Amino acid sequence: MTAHAHAAARSPAGRARAWWLAARPKTLWVGVVPVAVGSAVAAAAGGFALGPALAALAGAVAIQIGTNFANDAFDCLHGADGPDRLGPTRAAAAGLLSPRTLLAGTAVAFAVALAAGAYLATIGGWPIVAIGLASLASGLAYTGGPYPLGYHGLGDVFVFAFFGVVAVCGTVYVQLGTVPALAWLASVPIGALATCVLAVNNARDADTDARAGKRTIAVRFGRRAALVEYAALVAIAYAAPVAIVAAGLAGPWALLPLASAPLAAQTARGLWRSRPEQMNPFLGATARLLIVYGALLAVGVLL
């Protein structure tokens, strides 16, 4: 990093840009979409509640931001974000923010999540306390602590569970006081597509992750395995609406997400044909697929 770049990073505008970069704004939809789908399920059951929905949204996004800050810091400390990194610039590795500063940001983001969770706990009780604490602990343990999940091939499980099942069903629970079968099934495709974002990241970074001791699926079984994982998760996502309608949990409008199948096919095909250094655009494309799919599922459940 040049002296001029360091000076720019120290300016108020430069610091703000560094924090925005560390927050990884393109990934924040991973926290937004499940809350939107969960709120749609609650509304379809006649139990939509604006206050709990907004608190769930604030908590989910704050956890996502805090996890991103912690991931940036810990990956830098572990040497995973070296100069040969193919992905977007990371704040700590680029010298824009120190790992210590980023971990302080993690604490602030998690404090916001705790505040939202405290309000939700007054509505949902101890189950919400347990979910909130588990979410925060897992966010830190994703790349930090004595057994970082992302370094042992468990990042995919973390994303599917917390940004799929927990986020959707938790959002429904704080509004309805129960979790109907529709919520469980609706959480599956959201978790699957959220995990696809991680699969792209892992496929791209397989070589640098291997050198840093990060044992992702792509490192353990090869880059092609991560691409197969991506395709399988997409297939699961598009089977879910059919299962929802076949089970009688929603009307035929719940098949609306199938309209996004051409976008999914185009993204998966392009990713499969790409070399690691060409995969960055598919992170954004997969996030857009999650947004479109989630919006269609939310609308379909409501109609």
mmCIF file of N, CA and C in Angstrom, residues 5-114:
data_model
loop_
_atom_site.group_PDB
_atom_site.id
_atom_site.type_symbol
_atom_site.label_atom_id
_atom_site.label_comp_id
_atom_site.label_asym_id
_atom_site.label_seq_id
_atom_site.Cartn_x
_atom_site.Cartn_y
_atom_site.Cartn_z
ATOM 1 N N ALA A 5 -1.936 6.149 -0.465
ATOM 2 C CA ALA A 5 -3.113 5.331 -0.121
ATOM 3 C C ALA A 5 -3.313 5.281 1.381
ATOM 4 N N HIS A 6 -2.198 5.186 2.138
ATOM 5 C CA HIS A 6 -2.297 5.192 3.596
ATOM 6 C C HIS A 6 -2.904 6.502 4.090
ATOM 7 N N ALA A 7 -2.462 7.610 3.505
ATOM 8 C CA ALA A 7 -2.993 8.913 3.909
ATOM 9 C C ALA A 7 -4.480 9.007 3.600
ATOM 10 N N ALA A 8 -4.870 8.515 2.426
ATOM 11 C CA ALA A 8 -6.289 8.538 2.056
ATOM 12 C C ALA A 8 -7.112 7.684 3.008
ATOM 13 N N ALA A 9 -6.544 6.543 3.424
ATOM 14 C CA ALA A 9 -7.269 5.650 4.329
ATOM 15 C C ALA A 9 -7.462 6.276 5.700
ATOM 16 N N ARG A 10 -6.554 7.192 6.089
ATOM 17 C CA ARG A 10 -6.657 7.819 7.405
ATOM 18 C C ARG A 10 -7.650 8.968 7.428
ATOM 19 N N SER A 11 -8.075 9.465 6.268
ATOM 20 C CA SER A 11 -9.062 10.541 6.225
ATOM 21 C C SER A 11 -10.421 9.998 6.638
ATOM 22 N N PRO A 12 -11.339 10.873 7.112
ATOM 23 C CA PRO A 12 -12.675 10.389 7.508
ATOM 24 C C PRO A 12 -13.379 9.627 6.387
ATOM 25 N N ALA A 13 -13.294 10.174 5.169
ATOM 26 C CA ALA A 13 -13.945 9.492 4.044
ATOM 27 C C ALA A 13 -13.270 8.154 3.762
ATOM 28 N N GLY A 14 -11.931 8.140 3.879
ATOM 29 C CA GLY A 14 -11.204 6.898 3.648
ATOM 30 C C GLY A 14 -11.531 5.846 4.686
ATOM 31 N N ARG A 15 -11.658 6.264 5.939
ATOM 32 C CA ARG A 15 -12.023 5.323 7.005
ATOM 33 C C ARG A 15 -13.424 4.764 6.775
ATOM 34 N N ALA A 16 -14.336 5.645 6.359
ATOM 35 C CA ALA A 16 -15.704 5.189 6.098
ATOM 36 C C ALA A 16 -15.719 4.164 4.970
ATOM 37 N N ARG A 17 -14.942 4.436 3.917
ATOM 38 C CA ARG A 17 -14.871 3.480 2.801
ATOM 39 C C ARG A 17 -14.266 2.157 3.248
ATOM 40 N N ALA A 18 -13.272 2.233 4.138
ATOM 41 C CA ALA A 18 -12.646 1.002 4.634
ATOM 42 C C ALA A 18 -13.645 0.160 5.423
ATOM 43 N N TRP A 19 -14.436 0.806 6.272
ATOM 44 C CA TRP A 19 -15.453 0.079 7.041
ATOM 45 C C TRP A 19 -16.524 -0.501 6.116
ATOM 46 N N TRP A 20 -16.906 0.264 5.105
ATOM 47 C CA TRP A 20 -17.899 -0.215 4.138
ATOM 48 C C TRP A 20 -17.355 -1.437 3.393
ATOM 49 N N LEU A 21 -16.090 -1.378 3.016
ATOM 50 C CA LEU A 21 -15.442 -2.506 2.353
ATOM 51 C C LEU A 21 -15.435 -3.728 3.257
ATOM 52 N N ALA A 22 -15.085 -3.531 4.533
ATOM 53 C CA ALA A 22 -15.010 -4.646 5.484
ATOM 54 C C ALA A 22 -16.377 -5.246 5.770
ATOM 55 N N ALA A 23 -17.430 -4.426 5.654
ATOM 56 C CA ALA A 23 -18.790 -4.929 5.892
ATOM 57 C C ALA A 23 -19.256 -5.856 4.780
ATOM 58 N N ARG A 24 -18.595 -5.798 3.614
ATOM 59 C CA ARG A 24 -18.932 -6.636 2.454
ATOM 60 C C ARG A 24 -20.408 -6.485 2.088
ATOM 61 N N PRO A 25 -20.792 -5.288 1.616
ATOM 62 C CA PRO A 25 -22.212 -4.990 1.398
ATOM 63 C C PRO A 25 -22.949 -5.972 0.497
ATOM 64 N N LYS A 26 -22.239 -6.556 -0.481
ATOM 65 C CA LYS A 26 -22.918 -7.493 -1.382
ATOM 66 C C LYS A 26 -23.390 -8.747 -0.662
ATOM 67 N N THR A 27 -22.774 -9.047 0.483
ATOM 68 C CA THR A 27 -23.166 -10.252 1.222
ATOM 69 C C THR A 27 -24.301 -9.998 2.204
ATOM 70 N N LEU A 28 -24.650 -8.736 2.441
ATOM 71 C CA LEU A 28 -25.627 -8.435 3.489
ATOM 72 C C LEU A 28 -27.024 -8.939 3.149
ATOM 73 N N TRP A 29 -27.266 -9.166 1.863
ATOM 74 C CA TRP A 29 -28.558 -9.736 1.477
ATOM 75 C C TRP A 29 -28.751 -11.127 2.053
ATOM 76 N N VAL A 30 -27.655 -11.784 2.400
ATOM 77 C CA VAL A 30 -27.747 -13.103 3.036
ATOM 78 C C VAL A 30 -28.475 -12.993 4.374
ATOM 79 N N GLY A 31 -28.415 -11.828 5.019
ATOM 80 C CA GLY A 31 -29.157 -11.599 6.254
ATOM 81 C C GLY A 31 -30.546 -11.041 6.016
ATOM 82 N N VAL A 32 -30.713 -10.276 4.936
ATOM 83 C CA VAL A 32 -31.998 -9.619 4.659
ATOM 84 C C VAL A 32 -33.038 -10.598 4.119
ATOM 85 N N VAL A 33 -32.642 -11.403 3.140
ATOM 86 C CA VAL A 33 -33.603 -12.264 2.438
ATOM 87 C C VAL A 33 -34.326 -13.243 3.367
ATOM 88 N N PRO A 34 -33.642 -13.955 4.263
ATOM 89 C CA PRO A 34 -34.379 -14.892 5.125
ATOM 90 C C PRO A 34 -35.390 -14.212 6.033
ATOM 91 N N VAL A 35 -35.105 -12.992 6.468
ATOM 92 C CA VAL A 35 -36.065 -12.264 7.302
ATOM 93 C C VAL A 35 -37.286 -11.885 6.468
ATOM 94 N N ALA A 36 -37.065 -11.492 5.222
ATOM 95 C CA ALA A 36 -38.183 -11.158 4.338
ATOM 96 C C ALA A 36 -39.058 -12.380 4.087
ATOM 97 N N VAL A 37 -38.435 -13.523 3.832
ATOM 98 C CA VAL A 37 -39.200 -14.750 3.589
ATOM 99 C C VAL A 37 -39.933 -15.178 4.855
ATOM 100 N N GLY A 38 -39.260 -15.124 5.998
ATOM 101 C CA GLY A 38 -39.911 -15.480 7.255
ATOM 102 C C GLY A 38 -41.088 -14.575 7.565
ATOM 103 N N SER A 39 -40.938 -13.286 7.284
ATOM 104 C CA SER A 39 -42.037 -12.346 7.524
ATOM 105 C C SER A 39 -43.206 -12.621 6.591
ATOM 106 N N ALA A 40 -42.911 -13.039 5.360
ATOM 107 C CA ALA A 40 -43.978 -13.392 4.424
ATOM 108 C C ALA A 40 -44.738 -14.621 4.908
ATOM 109 N N VAL A 41 -44.021 -15.597 5.433
ATOM 110 C CA VAL A 41 -44.672 -16.793 5.988
ATOM 111 C C VAL A 41 -45.568 -16.399 7.157
ATOM 112 N N ALA A 42 -45.071 -15.515 8.019
ATOM 113 C CA ALA A 42 -45.870 -15.056 9.158
ATOM 114 C C ALA A 42 -47.106 -14.308 8.684
ATOM 115 N N ALA A 43 -46.934 -13.456 7.669
ATOM 116 C CA ALA A 43 -48.066 -12.691 7.143
ATOM 117 C C ALA A 43 -49.106 -13.611 6.517
ATOM 118 N N ALA A 44 -48.642 -14.641 5.817
ATOM 119 C CA ALA A 44 -49.571 -15.588 5.195
ATOM 120 C C ALA A 44 -50.401 -16.318 6.238
ATOM 121 N N ALA A 45 -49.827 -16.469 7.437
ATOM 122 C CA ALA A 45 -50.549 -17.122 8.536
ATOM 123 C C ALA A 45 -51.359 -16.123 9.351
ATOM 124 N N GLY A 46 -51.363 -14.866 8.925
ATOM 125 C CA GLY A 46 -52.138 -13.841 9.617
ATOM 126 C C GLY A 46 -51.482 -13.289 10.856
ATOM 127 N N GLY A 47 -50.153 -13.446 10.974
ATOM 128 C CA GLY A 47 -49.505 -13.012 12.208
ATOM 129 C C GLY A 47 -48.358 -12.040 12.028
ATOM 130 N N PHE A 48 -48.306 -11.316 10.914
ATOM 131 C CA PHE A 48 -47.195 -10.386 10.697
ATOM 132 C C PHE A 48 -47.174 -9.310 11.774
ATOM 133 N N ALA A 49 -45.976 -9.048 12.308
ATOM 134 C CA ALA A 49 -45.796 -8.014 13.331
ATOM 135 C C ALA A 49 -44.585 -7.180 12.947
ATOM 136 N N LEU A 50 -44.796 -5.902 12.692
ATOM 137 C CA LEU A 50 -43.742 -5.045 12.159
ATOM 138 C C LEU A 50 -42.560 -4.908 13.111
ATOM 139 N N GLY A 51 -42.823 -4.682 14.396
ATOM 140 C CA GLY A 51 -41.734 -4.488 15.353
ATOM 141 C C GLY A 51 -40.785 -5.672 15.413
ATOM 142 N N PRO A 52 -41.290 -6.870 15.659
ATOM 143 C CA PRO A 52 -40.414 -8.044 15.663
ATOM 144 C C PRO A 52 -39.721 -8.287 14.323
ATOM 145 N N ALA A 53 -40.419 -8.003 13.221
ATOM 146 C CA ALA A 53 -39.805 -8.196 11.903
ATOM 147 C C ALA A 53 -38.606 -7.272 11.726
ATOM 148 N N LEU A 54 -38.761 -6.001 12.111
ATOM 149 C CA LEU A 54 -37.659 -5.046 11.986
ATOM 150 C C LEU A 54 -36.512 -5.397 12.928
ATOM 151 N N ALA A 55 -36.847 -5.856 14.129
ATOM 152 C CA ALA A 55 -35.799 -6.252 15.081
ATOM 153 C C ALA A 55 -35.040 -7.472 14.564
ATOM 154 N N ALA A 56 -35.767 -8.420 13.978
ATOM 155 C CA ALA A 56 -35.108 -9.599 13.398
ATOM 156 C C ALA A 56 -34.186 -9.188 12.258
ATOM 157 N N LEU A 57 -34.639 -8.220 11.445
ATOM 158 C CA LEU A 57 -33.817 -7.724 10.345
ATOM 159 C C LEU A 57 -32.547 -7.059 10.868
ATOM 160 N N ALA A 58 -32.705 -6.199 11.874
ATOM 161 C CA ALA A 58 -31.544 -5.518 12.453
ATOM 162 C C ALA A 58 -30.561 -6.524 13.039
ATOM 163 N N GLY A 59 -31.083 -7.521 13.747
ATOM 164 C CA GLY A 59 -30.215 -8.528 14.348
ATOM 165 C C GLY A 59 -29.478 -9.349 13.305
ATOM 166 N N ALA A 60 -30.191 -9.765 12.255
ATOM 167 C CA ALA A 60 -29.573 -10.597 11.220
ATOM 168 C C ALA A 60 -28.475 -9.844 10.481
ATOM 169 N N VAL A 61 -28.757 -8.596 10.113
ATOM 170 C CA VAL A 61 -27.760 -7.810 9.376
ATOM 171 C C VAL A 61 -26.570 -7.480 10.273
ATOM 172 N N ALA A 62 -26.833 -7.170 11.541
ATOM 173 C CA ALA A 62 -25.737 -6.863 12.468
ATOM 174 C C ALA A 62 -24.836 -8.079 12.670
ATOM 175 N N ILE A 63 -25.426 -9.258 12.775
ATOM 176 C CA ILE A 63 -24.619 -10.478 12.917
ATOM 177 C C ILE A 63 -23.797 -10.722 11.655
ATOM 178 N N GLN A 64 -24.406 -10.480 10.491
ATOM 179 C CA GLN A 64 -23.675 -10.653 9.236
ATOM 180 C C GLN A 64 -22.490 -9.692 9.156
ATOM 181 N N ILE A 65 -22.716 -8.431 9.516
ATOM 182 C CA ILE A 65 -21.636 -7.440 9.477
ATOM 183 C C ILE A 65 -20.543 -7.801 10.481
ATOM 184 N N GLY A 66 -20.942 -8.151 11.701
ATOM 185 C CA GLY A 66 -19.963 -8.522 12.716
ATOM 186 C C GLY A 66 -19.145 -9.732 12.312
ATOM 187 N N THR A 67 -19.807 -10.710 11.711
ATOM 188 C CA THR A 67 -19.102 -11.902 11.236
ATOM 189 C C THR A 67 -18.117 -11.545 10.129
ATOM 190 N N ASN A 68 -18.525 -10.637 9.236
ATOM 191 C CA ASN A 68 -17.626 -10.205 8.165
ATOM 192 C C ASN A 68 -16.399 -9.480 8.714
ATOM 193 N N PHE A 69 -16.614 -8.603 9.699
ATOM 194 C CA PHE A 69 -15.481 -7.914 10.327
ATOM 195 C C PHE A 69 -14.518 -8.926 10.958
ATOM 196 N N ALA A 70 -15.089 -9.871 11.714
ATOM 197 C CA ALA A 70 -14.258 -10.875 12.387
ATOM 198 C C ALA A 70 -13.522 -11.740 11.373
ATOM 199 N N ASN A 71 -14.211 -12.113 10.296
ATOM 200 C CA ASN A 71 -13.594 -12.923 9.245
ATOM 201 C C ASN A 71 -12.418 -12.187 8.610
ATOM 202 N N ASP A 72 -12.589 -10.902 8.348
ATOM 203 C CA ASP A 72 -11.522 -10.079 7.773
ATOM 204 C C ASP A 72 -10.308 -10.068 8.703
ATOM 205 N N ALA A 73 -10.574 -9.858 10.000
ATOM 206 C CA ALA A 73 -9.488 -9.780 10.983
ATOM 207 C C ALA A 73 -8.774 -11.117 11.155
ATOM 208 N N PHE A 74 -9.539 -12.174 11.380
ATOM 209 C CA PHE A 74 -8.925 -13.475 11.660
ATOM 210 C C PHE A 74 -8.228 -14.069 10.433
ATOM 211 N N ASP A 75 -8.806 -13.862 9.238
ATOM 212 C CA ASP A 75 -8.138 -14.366 8.036
ATOM 213 C C ASP A 75 -6.799 -13.670 7.826
ATOM 214 N N CYS A 76 -6.740 -12.382 8.159
ATOM 215 C CA CYS A 76 -5.471 -11.658 8.068
ATOM 216 C C CYS A 76 -4.461 -12.240 9.059
ATOM 217 N N LEU A 77 -4.916 -12.470 10.282
ATOM 218 C CA LEU A 77 -4.020 -13.010 11.311
ATOM 219 C C LEU A 77 -3.546 -14.421 10.976
ATOM 220 N N HIS A 78 -4.409 -15.193 10.286
ATOM 221 C CA HIS A 78 -4.050 -16.562 9.910
ATOM 222 C C HIS A 78 -3.250 -16.622 8.608
ATOM 223 N N GLY A 79 -3.123 -15.476 7.936
ATOM 224 C CA GLY A 79 -2.385 -15.453 6.676
ATOM 225 C C GLY A 79 -3.167 -15.942 5.484
ATOM 226 N N ALA A 80 -4.507 -15.979 5.597
ATOM 227 C CA ALA A 80 -5.332 -16.480 4.492
ATOM 228 C C ALA A 80 -5.530 -15.444 3.391
ATOM 229 N N ASP A 81 -5.352 -14.157 3.715
ATOM 230 C CA ASP A 81 -5.557 -13.088 2.734
ATOM 231 C C ASP A 81 -4.216 -12.493 2.320
ATOM 232 N N GLY A 82 -3.409 -13.281 1.641
ATOM 233 C CA GLY A 82 -2.090 -12.836 1.219
ATOM 234 C C GLY A 82 -2.144 -12.016 -0.055
ATOM 235 N N PRO A 83 -0.987 -11.577 -0.556
ATOM 236 C CA PRO A 83 -0.932 -10.748 -1.759
ATOM 237 C C PRO A 83 -1.406 -11.465 -3.019
ATOM 238 N N ASP A 84 -1.451 -12.797 -2.991
ATOM 239 C CA ASP A 84 -1.903 -13.547 -4.160
ATOM 240 C C ASP A 84 -3.396 -13.848 -4.120
ATOM 241 N N ARG A 85 -4.106 -13.205 -3.212
ATOM 242 C CA ARG A 85 -5.549 -13.403 -3.088
ATOM 243 C C ARG A 85 -6.250 -12.975 -4.371
ATOM 244 N N LEU A 86 -7.215 -13.787 -4.831
ATOM 245 C CA LEU A 86 -7.946 -13.493 -6.059
ATOM 246 C C LEU A 86 -9.214 -12.686 -5.816
ATOM 247 N N GLY A 87 -9.714 -12.709 -4.595
ATOM 248 C CA GLY A 87 -10.988 -12.070 -4.300
ATOM 249 C C GLY A 87 -10.871 -10.579 -4.074
ATOM 250 N N PRO A 88 -11.999 -9.946 -3.693
ATOM 251 C CA PRO A 88 -12.010 -8.512 -3.419
ATOM 252 C C PRO A 88 -11.028 -8.147 -2.308
ATOM 253 N N THR A 89 -10.628 -6.890 -2.285
ATOM 254 C CA THR A 89 -9.691 -6.399 -1.273
ATOM 255 C C THR A 89 -10.264 -6.587 0.123
ATOM 256 N N ARG A 90 -9.433 -7.032 1.040
ATOM 257 C CA ARG A 90 -9.819 -7.166 2.440
ATOM 258 C C ARG A 90 -9.161 -6.041 3.237
ATOM 259 N N ALA A 91 -9.926 -5.428 4.117
ATOM 260 C CA ALA A 91 -9.478 -4.228 4.816
ATOM 261 C C ALA A 91 -8.218 -4.453 5.640
ATOM 262 N N ALA A 92 -8.165 -5.553 6.388
ATOM 263 C CA ALA A 92 -7.000 -5.808 7.239
ATOM 264 C C ALA A 92 -5.774 -6.141 6.403
ATOM 265 N N ALA A 93 -5.931 -7.026 5.440
ATOM 266 C CA ALA A 93 -4.794 -7.435 4.612
ATOM 267 C C ALA A 93 -4.231 -6.262 3.823
ATOM 268 N N ALA A 94 -5.096 -5.313 3.442
ATOM 269 C CA ALA A 94 -4.654 -4.149 2.672
ATOM 270 C C ALA A 94 -4.101 -3.041 3.557
ATOM 271 N N GLY A 95 -4.166 -3.224 4.874
ATOM 272 C CA GLY A 95 -3.658 -2.213 5.785
ATOM 273 C C GLY A 95 -4.598 -1.040 5.997
ATOM 274 N N LEU A 96 -5.857 -1.185 5.578
ATOM 275 C CA LEU A 96 -6.826 -0.099 5.744
ATOM 276 C C LEU A 96 -7.329 -0.019 7.178
ATOM 277 N N LEU A 97 -7.516 -1.171 7.805
ATOM 278 C CA LEU A 97 -7.942 -1.263 9.200
ATOM 279 C C LEU A 97 -7.149 -2.392 9.848
ATOM 280 N N SER A 98 -6.763 -2.218 11.087
ATOM 281 C CA SER A 98 -6.016 -3.273 11.768
ATOM 282 C C SER A 98 -6.968 -4.369 12.233
ATOM 283 N N PRO A 99 -6.477 -5.594 12.404
ATOM 284 C CA PRO A 99 -7.331 -6.651 12.949
ATOM 285 C C PRO A 99 -7.957 -6.258 14.281
ATOM 286 N N ARG A 100 -7.195 -5.576 15.130
ATOM 287 C CA ARG A 100 -7.732 -5.157 16.428
ATOM 288 C C ARG A 100 -8.898 -4.193 16.247
ATOM 289 N N THR A 101 -8.762 -3.259 15.312
ATOM 290 C CA THR A 101 -9.844 -2.308 15.044
ATOM 291 C C THR A 101 -11.074 -3.026 14.506
ATOM 292 N N LEU A 102 -10.852 -3.983 13.617
ATOM 293 C CA LEU A 102 -11.975 -4.739 13.063
ATOM 294 C C LEU A 102 -12.683 -5.556 14.131
ATOM 295 N N LEU A 103 -11.940 -6.113 15.068
ATOM 296 C CA LEU A 103 -12.569 -6.877 16.146
ATOM 297 C C LEU A 103 -13.355 -5.956 17.076
ATOM 298 N N ALA A 104 -12.900 -4.711 17.222
ATOM 299 C CA ALA A 104 -13.695 -3.736 17.972
ATOM 300 C C ALA A 104 -14.997 -3.457 17.227
ATOM 301 N N GLY A 105 -14.919 -3.381 15.898
ATOM 302 C CA GLY A 105 -16.127 -3.217 15.093
ATOM 303 C C GLY A 105 -17.057 -4.408 15.222
ATOM 304 N N THR A 106 -16.473 -5.594 15.317
ATOM 305 C CA THR A 106 -17.271 -6.803 15.545
ATOM 306 C C THR A 106 -18.056 -6.682 16.842
ATOM 307 N N ALA A 107 -17.386 -6.192 17.891
ATOM 308 C CA ALA A 107 -18.046 -6.038 19.192
ATOM 309 C C ALA A 107 -19.217 -5.071 19.096
ATOM 310 N N VAL A 108 -19.045 -3.981 18.351
ATOM 311 C CA VAL A 108 -20.127 -3.001 18.189
ATOM 312 C C VAL A 108 -21.293 -3.624 17.424
ATOM 313 N N ALA A 109 -20.986 -4.311 16.325
ATOM 314 C CA ALA A 109 -22.048 -4.937 15.532
ATOM 315 C C ALA A 109 -22.797 -5.981 16.347
ATOM 316 N N PHE A 110 -22.066 -6.776 17.110
ATOM 317 C CA PHE A 110 -22.714 -7.790 17.931
ATOM 318 C C PHE A 110 -23.506 -7.158 19.076
ATOM 319 N N ALA A 111 -23.085 -5.987 19.552
ATOM 320 C CA ALA A 111 -23.862 -5.285 20.580
ATOM 321 C C ALA A 111 -25.209 -4.851 20.018
ATOM 322 N N VAL A 112 -25.211 -4.401 18.760
ATOM 323 C CA VAL A 112 -26.476 -4.050 18.100
ATOM 324 C C VAL A 112 -27.357 -5.290 17.989
ATOM 325 N N ALA A 113 -26.753 -6.411 17.604
ATOM 326 C CA ALA A 113 -27.510 -7.662 17.501
ATOM 327 C C ALA A 113 -28.060 -8.082 18.858
ATOM 328 N N LEU A 114 -27.277 -7.894 19.911
ATOM 329 C CA LEU A 114 -27.739 -8.228 21.264
ATOM 330 C C LEU A 114 -28.913 -7.358 21.676
#
